[in-house]
Amino acid sequence: MKVKVKKLLIIQKDEAYFLFETLQVLEKNHQAFKDFQLTILADSVAIKSNREKLNPFTKALTSEIGPVLNDKFDISVNLSMSESSWDLHGEVKSDIKIGPYNKEGQLVVEDLWSTYLLTLKAKAPFLSFHLQDIYKNIFGIKNIIKENHSRTTIKQIAIGTCSTHFFSVNEQERFINLISNRFPGVPLKDLTEIDLIDDVSSTLYIGASNLESLKLCEAGAKGIFLFSSFQGFNLVPFSGQHLIVSSNGIQLNADHVLRIVDSELSNKSFFESAYPTYRIDHETFHGAYIKSLNHSDNNYPFYQAHLVLWNFLLNVSDVQLDVSKCSDAQLALLKTNYDILTKFIRLYDYAMASVDTIHQESKSKLMDITKIEGHLKNLKEIDKISDQLASTQSLLRPFLDFYRIRRSQNFGENLFDQSQTSFLTYAEEHHALKGLQELFFVTLRKNEVNL
């Protein structure tokens, strides 16, 4: 019996990097899309940057909005964070909509992973999940692709320019000379000199992360990515066991970077690095994980806590990670955020009390309108205070933004239904913040900090 081909629209109106990761997900999970006729609506500049022959899904790309709005789709999926895509998705004719869209002036985000994606709009301090894992979960793809990590002899090295903010011009030039002398038989190349059609598995990339370096490493090259601070999965490849090096707010030294390259290429059991160094790992749980190889910078304990809590909230799964040995600076930052969470938890205690009062009054035959209006005013004031606090708390804000979006998805037909939904969402946020506080508590206790 012939299977009916369904029409699937994917809206990806963000920058070229986001379109690249979208195409990677489609290619690596092509079996999940074999019964769909795909249309990928993207920005024309992003399309131009991703027009490689390597990905068969590029033929589905279009920047023409008119034909898309005139068409009819079985499913439409919006992977964009840009607000302009919300109205666009709302206008698309589709039986099923996944991802954000506007309906009668109201933002609708029904699934949890799309809600999580929107929290990245506020410039989170690090990316807890790789974009490919986020997109996979929005699509509902649960299969895990096992990777082979066979070691190959490096036959060429590509050097990428870093920001002088953390790697000075003189030190970068000295590093190139050191690399050239250390590996005299290995040619140094610029990224533009490497053709991705060729086998690049014997190529080592060293430098800052950008779209071209991501393409190179996804094609099989090995990468050592240099950052000024720990940024999680922001702008790093998904496939492969690449290294991430953080300067931790200081200037990189060419000799120290060379030792990292030596340690990596010599496959030493002890990893020598003067800087916080991490490896991308796919063996810990269902999804990519950034594993610390030595001392870590200030954000790393928060990354671990976020990863555990997000997996519970989004996947309803428990993740067990070793508690890091923390520096004094990390412990001080954890303690500060632990205390701030206490304030948020108390604030939401008041919010739930007000919502519960509104709920009880709404089902009473002798409903007190004045009492309800008073508690609605309380909730507005609590939201205002919460917003003010959240704007200065970058390490807590992703969760606060997540539940702010969740609270906005309250489409009850009457006050009783709305108050019931509101109470449940506040209660869920309350438990989530207590869970995050408990994760901080465990780390502080295991590092013997008095609370």
Short mmCIF file of C-alpha atoms in Angstrom, two decimals:
data_model
loop_
_atom_site.label_atom_id
_atom_site.label_comp_id
_atom_site.label_asym_id
_atom_site.label_seq_id
_atom_site.Cartn_x
_atom_site.Cartn_y
_atom_site.Cartn_z
CA MET A 1 0.00 0.00 0.00
CA LYS A 2 1.41 3.40 -0.99
CA VAL A 3 2.10 5.72 1.96
CA LYS A 4 0.68 9.23 1.60
CA VAL A 5 3.49 11.77 1.56
CA LYS A 6 2.86 14.53 4.09
CA LYS A 7 3.90 18.11 3.52
CA LEU A 8 6.18 19.50 6.22
CA LEU A 9 7.19 23.15 6.49
CA ILE A 10 10.22 24.10 8.59
CA ILE A 11 10.61 27.81 9.35
CA GLN A 12 14.19 28.77 10.18
CA LYS A 13 14.55 32.55 9.85
CA ASP A 14 17.54 32.95 12.18
CA GLU A 15 21.16 33.49 11.14
CA ALA A 16 23.25 31.14 8.97
CA TYR A 17 24.63 29.24 12.00
CA PHE A 18 21.11 28.20 13.07
CA LEU A 19 20.21 27.11 9.55
CA PHE A 20 23.43 25.08 9.38
CA GLU A 21 22.50 23.22 12.58
CA THR A 22 18.97 22.65 11.27
CA LEU A 23 20.33 21.08 8.07
CA GLN A 24 22.69 18.92 10.14
CA VAL A 25 19.75 17.53 12.13
CA LEU A 26 17.81 16.76 8.94
CA GLU A 27 20.77 15.01 7.33
CA LYS A 28 21.77 12.94 10.37
CA ASN A 29 18.16 11.89 11.00
CA HIS A 30 17.04 11.61 7.37
CA GLN A 31 15.06 8.42 8.06
CA ALA A 32 12.69 10.39 10.30
CA PHE A 33 11.77 12.61 7.32
CA LYS A 34 11.60 10.00 4.54
CA ASP A 35 7.79 10.17 4.33
CA PHE A 36 7.64 13.97 4.17
CA GLN A 37 7.83 16.48 1.36
CA LEU A 38 9.97 19.20 2.92
CA THR A 39 9.97 22.96 2.48
CA ILE A 40 12.51 24.94 4.53
CA LEU A 41 11.76 28.66 4.70
CA ALA A 42 14.94 30.56 5.57
CA ASP A 43 16.65 33.92 5.24
CA SER A 44 18.27 34.44 1.80
CA VAL A 45 21.66 35.38 3.31
CA ALA A 46 21.63 32.27 5.51
CA ILE A 47 20.73 30.11 2.51
CA LYS A 48 23.65 31.52 0.53
CA SER A 49 26.01 30.57 3.37
CA ASN A 50 24.68 27.00 3.49
CA ARG A 51 24.46 26.09 -0.21
CA GLU A 52 26.82 23.09 -0.01
CA LYS A 53 26.35 20.01 -2.15
CA LEU A 54 27.16 17.95 0.94
CA ASN A 55 23.65 18.24 2.39
CA PRO A 56 20.79 16.80 0.30
CA PHE A 57 18.21 18.91 2.14
CA THR A 58 19.49 22.20 0.68
CA LYS A 59 17.22 21.61 -2.34
CA ALA A 60 14.24 22.15 -0.01
CA LEU A 61 15.42 25.66 0.91
CA THR A 62 13.47 28.75 -0.12
CA SER A 63 13.37 32.39 0.95
CA GLU A 64 10.09 33.10 -0.92
CA ILE A 65 7.36 33.78 1.66
CA GLY A 66 4.49 34.25 -0.79
CA PRO A 67 4.37 30.69 -2.20
CA VAL A 68 4.68 29.28 1.33
CA LEU A 69 1.66 31.26 2.58
CA ASN A 70 -0.35 30.19 -0.47
CA ASP A 71 0.45 26.52 0.13
CA LYS A 72 -1.17 24.07 2.57
CA PHE A 73 0.90 21.88 4.92
CA ASP A 74 0.14 18.93 7.15
CA ILE A 75 2.70 20.11 9.73
CA SER A 76 4.59 23.36 10.22
CA VAL A 77 7.52 23.65 12.64
CA ASN A 78 8.99 27.00 13.64
CA LEU A 79 12.60 26.67 14.84
CA SER A 80 13.16 30.44 14.80
CA MET A 81 13.66 32.70 17.79
CA SER A 82 13.04 35.85 15.75
CA GLU A 83 9.76 37.54 16.63
CA SER A 84 8.99 38.22 12.95
CA SER A 85 8.60 34.47 12.48
CA TRP A 86 5.73 34.31 14.97
CA ASP A 87 3.29 36.26 12.82
CA LEU A 88 4.52 34.39 9.77
CA HIS A 89 3.90 31.01 11.39
CA GLY A 90 0.48 32.17 12.49
CA GLU A 91 -0.42 32.92 8.85
CA VAL A 92 0.79 29.55 7.57
CA LYS A 93 -2.02 27.13 6.67
CA SER A 94 -1.17 23.90 8.51
CA ASP A 95 -3.11 21.25 10.39
CA ILE A 96 -0.50 20.96 13.14
CA LYS A 97 1.72 23.81 14.34
CA ILE A 98 4.84 23.14 16.41
CA GLY A 99 6.89 26.03 17.77
CA PRO A 100 5.91 29.65 18.45
CA TYR A 101 3.18 31.42 16.47
CA ASN A 102 0.85 34.36 17.01
CA LYS A 103 -2.88 33.77 17.20
CA GLU A 104 -5.20 36.74 17.63
CA GLY A 105 -2.33 38.83 19.02
CA GLN A 106 -1.30 36.17 21.54
CA LEU A 107 1.97 34.20 21.40
CA VAL A 108 1.28 30.46 21.45
CA VAL A 109 4.08 28.03 22.38
CA GLU A 110 2.62 24.64 23.16
CA ASP A 111 5.65 22.34 23.50
CA LEU A 112 8.30 22.54 26.20
CA TRP A 113 11.38 22.35 23.96
CA SER A 114 10.21 25.28 21.82
CA THR A 115 9.65 27.21 25.05
CA TYR A 116 13.19 26.37 26.13
CA LEU A 117 14.54 27.54 22.77
CA LEU A 118 12.92 30.95 23.30
CA THR A 119 14.81 31.41 26.58
CA LEU A 120 17.99 31.76 24.49
CA LYS A 121 16.70 35.12 23.24
CA ALA A 122 17.78 36.69 26.55
CA LYS A 123 21.45 35.85 25.87
CA ALA A 124 21.88 33.00 28.33
CA PRO A 125 25.40 32.83 29.86
CA PHE A 126 25.91 29.41 28.27
CA LEU A 127 24.02 26.98 26.08
CA SER A 128 23.08 23.91 28.16
CA PHE A 129 22.11 21.79 25.14
CA HIS A 130 23.53 21.67 21.66
CA LEU A 131 21.20 23.22 19.08
CA GLN A 132 21.05 19.88 17.29
CA ASP A 133 19.72 18.22 20.46
CA ILE A 134 17.19 21.04 20.92
CA TYR A 135 15.94 20.77 17.33
CA LYS A 136 15.81 16.96 17.52
CA ASN A 137 13.58 17.16 20.59
CA ILE A 138 11.30 19.75 18.97
CA PHE A 139 10.89 17.35 16.04
CA GLY A 140 10.25 14.53 18.52
CA ILE A 141 13.28 12.50 17.36
CA LYS A 142 14.53 10.28 20.19
CA ASN A 143 17.02 7.98 18.44
CA ILE A 144 20.69 8.23 19.42
CA ILE A 145 23.39 8.13 16.77
CA LYS A 146 26.47 6.25 18.00
CA GLU A 147 29.74 7.71 16.80
CA ASN A 148 33.07 6.10 15.98
CA HIS A 149 36.02 8.03 17.35
CA SER A 150 39.00 6.37 15.70
CA ARG A 151 42.25 8.30 16.04
CA THR A 152 43.93 9.48 12.85
CA THR A 153 47.34 10.96 12.14
CA ILE A 154 47.15 14.72 11.67
CA LYS A 155 48.37 15.64 8.18
CA GLN A 156 47.38 19.32 8.09
CA ILE A 157 46.54 22.03 10.61
CA ALA A 158 44.06 24.85 10.03
CA ILE A 159 44.52 27.97 12.16
CA GLY A 160 41.61 30.29 12.94
CA THR A 161 42.05 33.87 14.12
CA CYS A 162 40.87 34.63 17.66
CA SER A 163 39.69 37.86 19.21
CA THR A 164 42.58 39.92 20.54
CA HIS A 165 40.44 40.42 23.65
CA PHE A 166 41.80 37.10 24.99
CA PHE A 167 44.62 36.16 22.54
CA SER A 168 46.83 39.08 21.54
CA VAL A 169 48.10 39.56 17.98
CA ASN A 170 51.70 38.98 19.07
CA GLU A 171 50.85 35.78 20.94
CA GLN A 172 48.81 34.43 18.00
CA GLU A 173 51.70 35.11 15.64
CA ARG A 174 54.10 33.44 18.08
CA PHE A 175 51.76 30.46 18.37
CA ILE A 176 51.78 29.99 14.59
CA ASN A 177 55.60 30.00 14.64
CA LEU A 178 55.66 27.52 17.53
CA ILE A 179 53.22 25.18 15.76
CA SER A 180 55.24 25.38 12.56
CA ASN A 181 58.46 24.50 14.40
CA ARG A 182 56.81 21.79 16.52
CA PHE A 183 55.30 20.03 13.49
CA PRO A 184 57.67 20.90 10.60
CA GLY A 185 56.25 18.27 8.24
CA VAL A 186 52.60 19.30 8.75
CA PRO A 187 51.38 22.16 6.53
CA LEU A 188 49.52 25.07 8.11
CA LYS A 189 46.45 26.19 6.17
CA ASP A 190 43.76 28.80 6.22
CA LEU A 191 40.14 27.60 6.37
CA THR A 192 39.51 29.00 2.88
CA GLU A 193 42.17 26.66 1.47
CA ILE A 194 40.36 23.49 2.59
CA ASP A 195 37.78 21.88 0.31
CA LEU A 196 35.09 20.08 2.30
CA ILE A 197 34.54 17.69 -0.61
CA ASP A 198 37.91 16.14 0.29
CA ASP A 199 38.54 13.81 3.25
CA VAL A 200 39.30 16.14 6.18
CA SER A 201 39.56 13.48 8.90
CA SER A 202 43.33 14.08 9.17
CA THR A 203 42.86 17.83 9.68
CA LEU A 204 43.26 19.58 13.04
CA TYR A 205 41.57 22.96 13.49
CA ILE A 206 42.83 25.33 16.21
CA GLY A 207 41.23 28.67 16.87
CA ALA A 208 38.01 30.58 17.42
CA SER A 209 34.67 29.11 16.48
CA ASN A 210 32.75 30.33 13.44
CA LEU A 211 30.47 28.85 10.81
CA GLU A 212 33.35 27.73 8.57
CA SER A 213 35.16 25.93 11.39
CA LEU A 214 31.89 24.20 12.37
CA LYS A 215 31.44 22.99 8.79
CA LEU A 216 35.01 21.67 8.77
CA CYS A 217 34.62 19.76 12.04
CA GLU A 218 31.18 18.37 11.17
CA ALA A 219 32.82 17.09 7.95
CA GLY A 220 35.26 15.04 10.06
CA ALA A 221 38.11 17.31 11.20
CA LYS A 222 39.24 17.49 14.83
CA GLY A 223 38.89 20.82 16.61
CA ILE A 224 40.51 22.67 19.50
CA PHE A 225 38.25 25.68 20.06
CA LEU A 226 39.52 28.70 21.98
CA PHE A 227 37.03 30.87 23.92
CA SER A 228 37.37 33.76 26.36
CA SER A 229 34.97 32.03 28.80
CA PHE A 230 32.88 28.88 29.13
CA GLN A 231 29.84 29.22 26.84
CA GLY A 232 28.51 25.68 26.88
CA PHE A 233 27.41 24.44 23.46
CA ASN A 234 27.44 27.85 21.84
CA LEU A 235 29.15 27.60 18.43
CA VAL A 236 30.79 24.20 18.86
CA PRO A 237 30.40 21.09 16.67
CA PHE A 238 28.05 18.30 17.68
CA SER A 239 29.86 15.36 16.09
CA GLY A 240 33.29 14.34 17.34
CA GLN A 241 35.21 14.65 20.61
CA HIS A 242 36.58 18.15 20.21
CA LEU A 243 38.32 20.23 22.87
CA ILE A 244 36.98 23.49 24.25
CA VAL A 245 39.52 25.77 25.95
CA SER A 246 38.48 28.76 28.07
CA SER A 247 40.92 31.55 28.82
CA ASN A 248 38.78 32.21 31.91
CA GLY A 249 39.02 35.96 31.46
CA ILE A 250 42.79 36.20 31.05
CA GLN A 251 45.05 36.48 28.00
CA LEU A 252 46.08 33.21 26.36
CA ASN A 253 49.76 32.39 26.23
CA ALA A 254 51.16 30.74 23.06
CA ASP A 255 53.34 28.27 24.99
CA HIS A 256 50.40 27.10 27.11
CA VAL A 257 48.17 26.64 24.05
CA LEU A 258 50.93 24.63 22.37
CA ARG A 259 51.07 22.30 25.41
CA ILE A 260 47.33 21.67 25.03
CA VAL A 261 47.87 20.71 21.38
CA ASP A 262 50.76 18.41 22.40
CA SER A 263 48.69 16.76 25.15
CA GLU A 264 45.80 16.15 22.77
CA LEU A 265 47.88 14.74 19.92
CA SER A 266 50.04 12.54 22.16
CA ASN A 267 46.93 10.93 23.74
CA LYS A 268 48.27 11.30 27.28
CA SER A 269 46.18 9.90 30.13
CA PHE A 270 46.94 13.10 32.08
CA PHE A 271 45.77 16.19 30.29
CA GLU A 272 48.14 19.13 30.65
CA SER A 273 46.53 22.55 30.45
CA ALA A 274 46.99 25.88 32.20
CA TYR A 275 43.41 26.79 31.22
CA PRO A 276 39.99 25.24 31.89
CA THR A 277 39.67 22.58 29.20
CA TYR A 278 36.65 20.49 28.24
CA ARG A 279 35.78 17.67 25.88
CA ILE A 280 32.49 17.10 24.08
CA ASP A 281 31.20 13.73 25.25
CA HIS A 282 28.29 11.65 23.90
CA GLU A 283 28.53 8.74 26.32
CA THR A 284 27.15 10.23 29.55
CA PHE A 285 23.43 10.37 28.77
CA HIS A 286 20.97 10.91 25.91
CA GLY A 287 22.55 13.95 24.32
CA ALA A 288 25.88 15.71 24.15
CA TYR A 289 27.66 16.72 27.35
CA ILE A 290 30.66 18.98 27.98
CA LYS A 291 33.02 17.19 30.34
CA SER A 292 35.66 19.08 32.33
CA LEU A 293 39.19 17.65 32.01
CA ASN A 294 40.80 19.75 34.73
CA HIS A 295 39.88 22.87 36.72
CA SER A 296 36.83 24.66 35.33
CA ASP A 297 35.82 28.30 35.10
CA ASN A 298 33.07 29.98 37.14
CA ASN A 299 30.11 29.05 34.95
CA TYR A 300 30.78 25.30 34.81
CA PRO A 301 29.11 24.23 38.12
CA PHE A 302 26.01 26.13 36.97
CA TYR A 303 26.12 24.37 33.59
CA GLN A 304 26.06 21.01 35.39
CA ALA A 305 23.16 22.05 37.63
CA HIS A 306 21.22 23.45 34.65
CA LEU A 307 21.79 20.26 32.67
CA VAL A 308 20.42 18.06 35.44
CA LEU A 309 17.35 20.23 36.06
CA TRP A 310 16.54 20.87 32.38
CA ASN A 311 16.69 17.14 31.66
CA PHE A 312 14.17 16.54 34.41
CA LEU A 313 11.87 19.39 33.31
CA LEU A 314 12.03 18.72 29.57
CA ASN A 315 12.75 14.99 29.27
CA VAL A 316 11.40 13.80 32.64
CA SER A 317 14.68 11.91 33.06
CA ASP A 318 17.28 11.85 35.82
CA VAL A 319 20.90 12.64 34.99
CA GLN A 320 23.65 11.73 37.45
CA LEU A 321 26.83 13.83 37.24
CA ASP A 322 29.86 13.90 39.51
CA VAL A 323 29.95 16.93 41.78
CA SER A 324 32.81 19.20 40.76
CA LYS A 325 35.58 20.27 43.07
CA CYS A 326 35.00 24.02 43.09
CA SER A 327 37.28 27.01 43.44
CA ASP A 328 36.63 29.71 46.04
CA ALA A 329 35.24 32.00 43.30
CA GLN A 330 32.85 29.28 42.09
CA LEU A 331 31.66 28.58 45.63
CA ALA A 332 31.06 32.27 46.31
CA LEU A 333 29.01 32.55 43.11
CA LEU A 334 27.01 29.42 44.01
CA LYS A 335 26.32 30.75 47.51
CA THR A 336 25.16 34.11 46.13
CA ASN A 337 22.76 32.46 43.69
CA TYR A 338 21.56 30.04 46.41
CA ASP A 339 20.56 33.05 48.53
CA ILE A 340 18.89 34.80 45.58
CA LEU A 341 16.85 31.65 44.89
CA THR A 342 15.58 31.80 48.46
CA LYS A 343 14.11 35.25 47.68
CA PHE A 344 12.45 33.99 44.48
CA ILE A 345 10.97 30.97 46.27
CA ARG A 346 9.46 33.20 48.97
CA LEU A 347 8.11 35.51 46.28
CA TYR A 348 6.34 32.61 44.58
CA ASP A 349 4.95 31.46 47.93
CA TYR A 350 3.09 34.78 47.99
CA ALA A 351 2.07 34.38 44.35
CA MET A 352 0.59 30.92 44.94
CA ALA A 353 -1.30 32.18 47.97
CA SER A 354 -2.86 34.97 45.88
CA VAL A 355 -3.68 32.63 42.98
CA ASP A 356 -5.25 30.13 45.39
CA THR A 357 -7.41 32.88 46.93
CA ILE A 358 -8.57 33.95 43.45
CA HIS A 359 -9.32 30.30 42.61
CA GLN A 360 -11.37 29.80 45.79
CA GLU A 361 -13.30 33.07 45.27
CA SER A 362 -13.99 32.27 41.59
CA LYS A 363 -15.89 29.12 42.49
CA SER A 364 -17.78 30.70 45.38
CA LYS A 365 -21.43 31.72 44.96
CA LEU A 366 -20.64 34.83 47.02
CA MET A 367 -17.60 35.86 44.96
CA ASP A 368 -15.86 38.95 46.40
CA ILE A 369 -14.78 41.01 43.35
CA THR A 370 -12.83 43.49 45.49
CA LYS A 371 -10.85 40.66 47.07
CA ILE A 372 -10.09 39.16 43.66
CA GLU A 373 -8.98 42.52 42.26
CA GLY A 374 -6.69 43.00 45.25
CA HIS A 375 -4.94 39.68 44.67
CA LEU A 376 -4.70 40.26 40.92
CA LYS A 377 -2.92 43.50 41.81
CA ASN A 378 -0.60 41.49 44.09
CA LEU A 379 0.26 39.14 41.21
CA LYS A 380 1.07 42.04 38.90
CA GLU A 381 3.37 43.49 41.56
CA ILE A 382 5.02 40.10 42.12
CA ASP A 383 5.59 39.72 38.37
CA LYS A 384 7.12 43.19 38.26
CA ILE A 385 9.51 42.40 41.12
CA SER A 386 10.36 39.04 39.55
CA ASP A 387 11.14 40.70 36.20
CA GLN A 388 13.39 43.26 37.87
CA LEU A 389 15.31 40.58 39.78
CA ALA A 390 15.55 38.29 36.73
CA SER A 391 17.08 41.00 34.55
CA THR A 392 20.20 41.02 36.74
CA GLN A 393 20.50 37.26 37.37
CA SER A 394 21.93 35.75 34.19
CA LEU A 395 22.65 32.36 35.80
CA LEU A 396 19.03 31.96 36.94
CA ARG A 397 17.24 33.81 34.17
CA PRO A 398 16.76 30.89 31.72
CA PHE A 399 14.44 29.14 34.20
CA LEU A 400 12.64 32.37 35.10
CA ASP A 401 12.10 33.18 31.41
CA PHE A 402 10.94 29.62 30.73
CA TYR A 403 8.16 29.88 33.31
CA ARG A 404 7.29 33.43 32.35
CA ILE A 405 6.49 32.08 28.88
CA ARG A 406 4.66 29.11 30.40
CA ARG A 407 2.49 31.42 32.54
CA SER A 408 1.55 33.42 29.45
CA GLN A 409 0.05 30.25 27.92
CA ASN A 410 -3.09 30.55 30.01
CA PHE A 411 -6.09 30.38 27.70
CA GLY A 412 -8.80 29.32 30.17
CA GLU A 413 -12.34 30.35 29.25
CA ASN A 414 -13.15 31.79 32.68
CA LEU A 415 -11.49 33.04 35.85
CA PHE A 416 -11.83 29.63 37.55
CA ASP A 417 -9.96 27.83 34.75
CA GLN A 418 -7.35 30.56 34.45
CA SER A 419 -6.63 30.63 38.18
CA GLN A 420 -6.33 26.83 38.26
CA THR A 421 -3.83 26.82 35.38
CA SER A 422 -1.93 29.73 36.91
CA PHE A 423 -1.63 27.99 40.27
CA LEU A 424 -0.28 24.81 38.66
CA THR A 425 2.33 26.76 36.67
CA TYR A 426 3.46 28.77 39.70
CA ALA A 427 3.66 25.54 41.70
CA GLU A 428 5.74 23.90 38.97
CA GLU A 429 8.12 26.88 38.89
CA HIS A 430 8.30 26.86 42.68
CA HIS A 431 9.37 23.20 42.66
CA ALA A 432 11.84 23.81 39.83
CA LEU A 433 13.57 26.65 41.67
CA LYS A 434 13.71 24.57 44.86
CA GLY A 435 15.22 21.78 42.79
CA LEU A 436 17.89 24.14 41.45
CA GLN A 437 18.59 25.36 44.96
CA GLU A 438 18.98 21.76 46.11
CA LEU A 439 21.53 21.12 43.34
CA PHE A 440 23.50 24.18 44.51
CA PHE A 441 23.17 22.94 48.10
CA VAL A 442 24.66 19.51 47.26
CA THR A 443 27.65 21.09 45.52
CA LEU A 444 28.23 23.53 48.37
CA ARG A 445 27.89 20.79 51.01
CA LYS A 446 30.30 18.46 49.19
CA ASN A 447 32.76 21.34 49.04
CA GLU A 448 32.15 21.90 52.79
CA VAL A 449 30.62 25.35 52.61
CA ASN A 450 28.49 26.43 55.57
CA LEU A 451 24.97 27.57 54.67
#
